[in-house]
PDB file of C-alpha atoms in Angstrom:
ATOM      1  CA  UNK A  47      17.968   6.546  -3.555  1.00 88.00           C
ATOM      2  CA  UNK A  48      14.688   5.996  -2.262  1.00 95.00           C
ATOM      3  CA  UNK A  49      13.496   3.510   0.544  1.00 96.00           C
ATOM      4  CA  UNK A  50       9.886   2.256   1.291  1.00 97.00           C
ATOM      5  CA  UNK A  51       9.661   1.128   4.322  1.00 95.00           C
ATOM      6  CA  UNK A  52       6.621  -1.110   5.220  1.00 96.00           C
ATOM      7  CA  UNK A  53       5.419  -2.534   8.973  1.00 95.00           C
ATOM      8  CA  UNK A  54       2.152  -3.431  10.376  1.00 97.00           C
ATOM      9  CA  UNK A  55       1.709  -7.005   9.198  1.00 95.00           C
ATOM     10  CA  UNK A  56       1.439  -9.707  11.301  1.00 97.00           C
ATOM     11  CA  UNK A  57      -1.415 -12.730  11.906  1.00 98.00           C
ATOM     12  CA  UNK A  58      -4.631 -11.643  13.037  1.00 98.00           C
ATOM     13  CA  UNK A  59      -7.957 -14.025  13.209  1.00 98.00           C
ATOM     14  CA  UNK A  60     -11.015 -13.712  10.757  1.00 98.00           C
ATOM     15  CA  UNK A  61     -13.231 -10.627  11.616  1.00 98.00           C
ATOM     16  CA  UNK A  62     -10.144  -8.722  12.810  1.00 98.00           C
ATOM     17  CA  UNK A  63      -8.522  -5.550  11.453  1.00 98.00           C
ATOM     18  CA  UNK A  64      -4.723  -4.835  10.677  1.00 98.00           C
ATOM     19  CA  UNK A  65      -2.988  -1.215   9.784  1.00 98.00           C
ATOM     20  CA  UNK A  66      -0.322  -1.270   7.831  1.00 98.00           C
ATOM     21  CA  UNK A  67       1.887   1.699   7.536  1.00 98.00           C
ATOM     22  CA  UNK A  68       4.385   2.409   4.546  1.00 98.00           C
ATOM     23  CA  UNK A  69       7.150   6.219   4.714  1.00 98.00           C
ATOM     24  CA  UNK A  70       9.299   6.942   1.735  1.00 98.00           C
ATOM     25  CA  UNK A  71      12.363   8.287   2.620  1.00 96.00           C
ATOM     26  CA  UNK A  72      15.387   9.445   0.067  1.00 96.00           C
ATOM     27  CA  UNK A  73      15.693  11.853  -2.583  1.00 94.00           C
ATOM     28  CA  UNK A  74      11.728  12.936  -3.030  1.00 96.00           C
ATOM     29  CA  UNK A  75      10.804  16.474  -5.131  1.00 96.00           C
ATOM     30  CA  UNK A  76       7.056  14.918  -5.143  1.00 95.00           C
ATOM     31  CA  UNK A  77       4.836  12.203  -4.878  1.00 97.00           C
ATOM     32  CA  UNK A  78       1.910  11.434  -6.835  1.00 97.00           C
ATOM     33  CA  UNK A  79       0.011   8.225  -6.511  1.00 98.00           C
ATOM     34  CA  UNK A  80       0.307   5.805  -3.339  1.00 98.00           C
ATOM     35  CA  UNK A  81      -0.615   2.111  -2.874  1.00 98.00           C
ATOM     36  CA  UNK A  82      -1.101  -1.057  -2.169  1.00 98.00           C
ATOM     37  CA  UNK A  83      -0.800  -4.862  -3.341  1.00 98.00           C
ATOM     38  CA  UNK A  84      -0.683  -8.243  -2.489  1.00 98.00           C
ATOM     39  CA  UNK A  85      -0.041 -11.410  -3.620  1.00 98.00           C
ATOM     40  CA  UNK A  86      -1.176 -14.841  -2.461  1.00 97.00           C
ATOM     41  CA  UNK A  87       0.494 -17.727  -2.764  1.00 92.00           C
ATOM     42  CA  UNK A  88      -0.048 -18.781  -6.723  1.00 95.00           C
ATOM     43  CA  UNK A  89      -1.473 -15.769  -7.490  1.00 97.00           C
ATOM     44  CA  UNK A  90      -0.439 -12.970  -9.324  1.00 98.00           C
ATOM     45  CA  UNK A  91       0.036  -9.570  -7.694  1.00 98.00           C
ATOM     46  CA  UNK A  92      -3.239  -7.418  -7.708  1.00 98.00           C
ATOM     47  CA  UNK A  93      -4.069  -4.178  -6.756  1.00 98.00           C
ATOM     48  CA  UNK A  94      -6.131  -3.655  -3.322  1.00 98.00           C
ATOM     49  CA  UNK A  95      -5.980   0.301  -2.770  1.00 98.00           C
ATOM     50  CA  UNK A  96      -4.374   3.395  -4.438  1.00 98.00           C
ATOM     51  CA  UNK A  97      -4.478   6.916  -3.512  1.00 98.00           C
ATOM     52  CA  UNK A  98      -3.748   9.976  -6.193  1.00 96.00           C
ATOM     53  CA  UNK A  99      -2.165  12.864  -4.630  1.00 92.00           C
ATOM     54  CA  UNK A 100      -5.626  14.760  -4.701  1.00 90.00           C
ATOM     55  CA  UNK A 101      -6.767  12.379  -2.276  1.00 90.00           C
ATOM     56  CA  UNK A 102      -8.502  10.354  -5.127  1.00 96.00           C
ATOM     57  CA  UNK A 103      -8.926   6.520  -4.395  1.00 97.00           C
ATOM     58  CA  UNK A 104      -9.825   2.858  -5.694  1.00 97.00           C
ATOM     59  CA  UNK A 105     -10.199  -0.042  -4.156  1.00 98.00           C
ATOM     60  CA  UNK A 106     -10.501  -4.105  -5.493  1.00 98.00           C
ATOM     61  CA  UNK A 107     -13.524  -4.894  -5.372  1.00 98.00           C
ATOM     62  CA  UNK A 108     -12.918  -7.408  -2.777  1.00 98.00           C
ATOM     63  CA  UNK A 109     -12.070  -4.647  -0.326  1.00 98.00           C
ATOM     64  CA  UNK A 110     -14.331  -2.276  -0.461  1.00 98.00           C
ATOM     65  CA  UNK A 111     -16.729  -1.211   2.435  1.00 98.00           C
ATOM     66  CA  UNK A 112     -13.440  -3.037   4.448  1.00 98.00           C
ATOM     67  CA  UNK A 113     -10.376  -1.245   3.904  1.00 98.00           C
ATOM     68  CA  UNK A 114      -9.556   2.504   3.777  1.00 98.00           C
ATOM     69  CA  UNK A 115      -6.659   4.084   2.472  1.00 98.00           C
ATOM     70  CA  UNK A 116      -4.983   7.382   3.768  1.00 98.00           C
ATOM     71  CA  UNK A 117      -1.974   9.631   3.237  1.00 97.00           C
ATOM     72  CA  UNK A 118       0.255  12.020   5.094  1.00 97.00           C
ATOM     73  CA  UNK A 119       1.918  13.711   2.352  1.00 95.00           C
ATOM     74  CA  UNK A 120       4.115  16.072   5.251  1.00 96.00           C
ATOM     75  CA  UNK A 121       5.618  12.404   6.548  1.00 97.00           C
ATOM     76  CA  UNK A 122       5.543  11.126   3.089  1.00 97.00           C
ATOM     77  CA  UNK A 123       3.423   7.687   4.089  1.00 98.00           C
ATOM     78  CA  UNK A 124       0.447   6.025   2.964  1.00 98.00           C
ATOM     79  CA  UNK A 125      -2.040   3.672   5.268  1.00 98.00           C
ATOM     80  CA  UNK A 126      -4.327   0.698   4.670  1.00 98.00           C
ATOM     81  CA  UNK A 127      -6.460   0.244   7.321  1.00 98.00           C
ATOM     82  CA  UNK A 128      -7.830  -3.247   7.247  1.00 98.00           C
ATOM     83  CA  UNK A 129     -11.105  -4.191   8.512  1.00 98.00           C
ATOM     84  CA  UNK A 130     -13.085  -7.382   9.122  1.00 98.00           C
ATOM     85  CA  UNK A 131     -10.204  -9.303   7.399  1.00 98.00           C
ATOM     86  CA  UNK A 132     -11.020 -12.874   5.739  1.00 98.00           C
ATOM     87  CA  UNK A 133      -8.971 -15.623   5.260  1.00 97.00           C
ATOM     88  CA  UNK A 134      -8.571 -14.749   1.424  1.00 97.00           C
ATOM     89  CA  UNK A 135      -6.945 -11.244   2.445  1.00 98.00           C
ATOM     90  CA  UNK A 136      -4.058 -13.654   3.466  1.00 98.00           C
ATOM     91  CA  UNK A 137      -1.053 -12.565   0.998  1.00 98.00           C
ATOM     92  CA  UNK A 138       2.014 -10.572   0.959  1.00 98.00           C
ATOM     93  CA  UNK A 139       1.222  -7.155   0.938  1.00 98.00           C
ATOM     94  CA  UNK A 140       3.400  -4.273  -0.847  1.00 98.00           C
ATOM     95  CA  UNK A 141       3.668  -0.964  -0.675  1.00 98.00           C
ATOM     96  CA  UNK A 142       3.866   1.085  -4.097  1.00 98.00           C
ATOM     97  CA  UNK A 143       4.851   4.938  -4.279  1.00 98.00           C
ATOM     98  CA  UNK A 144       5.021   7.014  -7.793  1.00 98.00           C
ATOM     99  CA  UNK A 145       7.672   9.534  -6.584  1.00 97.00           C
ATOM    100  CA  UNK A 146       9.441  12.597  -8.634  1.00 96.00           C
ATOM    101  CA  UNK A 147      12.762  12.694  -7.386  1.00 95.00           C
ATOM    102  CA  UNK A 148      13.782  16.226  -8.451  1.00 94.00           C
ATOM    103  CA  UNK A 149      11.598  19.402 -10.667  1.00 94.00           C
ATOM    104  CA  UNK A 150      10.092  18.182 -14.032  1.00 92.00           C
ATOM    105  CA  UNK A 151      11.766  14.795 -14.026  1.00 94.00           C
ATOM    106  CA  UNK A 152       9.956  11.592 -14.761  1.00 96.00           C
ATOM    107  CA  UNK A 153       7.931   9.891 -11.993  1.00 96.00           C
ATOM    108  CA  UNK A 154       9.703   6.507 -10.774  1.00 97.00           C
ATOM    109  CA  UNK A 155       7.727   3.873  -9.454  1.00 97.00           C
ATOM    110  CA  UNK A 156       9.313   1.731  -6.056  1.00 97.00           C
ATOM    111  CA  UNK A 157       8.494  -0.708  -4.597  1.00 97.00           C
ATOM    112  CA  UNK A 158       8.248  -2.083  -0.912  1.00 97.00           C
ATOM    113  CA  UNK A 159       9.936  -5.243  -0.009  1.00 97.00           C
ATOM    114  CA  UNK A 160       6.752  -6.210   1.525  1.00 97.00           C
ATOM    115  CA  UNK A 161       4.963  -7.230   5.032  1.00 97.00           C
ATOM    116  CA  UNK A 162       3.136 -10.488   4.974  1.00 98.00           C
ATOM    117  CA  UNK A 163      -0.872 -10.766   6.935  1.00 98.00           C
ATOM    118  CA  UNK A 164      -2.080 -13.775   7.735  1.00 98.00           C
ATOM    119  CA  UNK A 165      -5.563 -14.400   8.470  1.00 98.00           C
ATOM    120  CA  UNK A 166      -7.256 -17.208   9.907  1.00 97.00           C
ATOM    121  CA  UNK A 167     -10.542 -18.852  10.124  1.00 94.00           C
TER     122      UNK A 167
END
């Protein structure tokens, strides 16, 4: 009932920057917090970026000072702008969107299928 659609991955070299771009489309009353993860081969998912719907963020630590994170709550999409990318950003990275599909119902956490960056050296 709801789709996340992802693009903006691709292979870029080290020092580079990469914008990925995730829009929730379906049956949406409200979203509240907006992210992004990734997961590298072997590795266990981990958060790089969320954004609350106040415009509240976090970032891994890893990140910061190199990614941003925005929303556009009228087109219902989030954006991680990637900057001076290192080989260890390489993973699989997924978009994650806490939505409220109708008036005081529970929020319902989806998931993106995922765009894959490659970085290398």
């Amino acid at each position: 009932q709801v789709q996340l659609v992802e693009s903006g991955g691709g292979l870029v070299q080290a020092g580079g920057s990469l914008r990925l771009s995730c829009a929730a489309s379906g049956i949406i009353f409200s979203i509240d917090a907006m992210g992004w993860y990734r997961q590298a081969p072997g590795k266990p998912r981990e958060l790089v970026a969320r954004i609350i719907s106040g415009g509240g963020t976090n970032f891994a630590d890893s990140v910061k000072g190199r990614f941003t994170i925005s929303r556009d709550n009228a087109k219902n999409a989030v954006y991680l702008q990637m900057n001076n990318l290192k080989p260890e950003d390489t993973a699989v990275y997924y978009c994650n969107v806490d939505i409220r599909p109708r008036a005081l119902a529970p929020l319902v956490s989806y998931w993106g299928k995922g765009t894959p960056v490659t970085v290398s050296s």
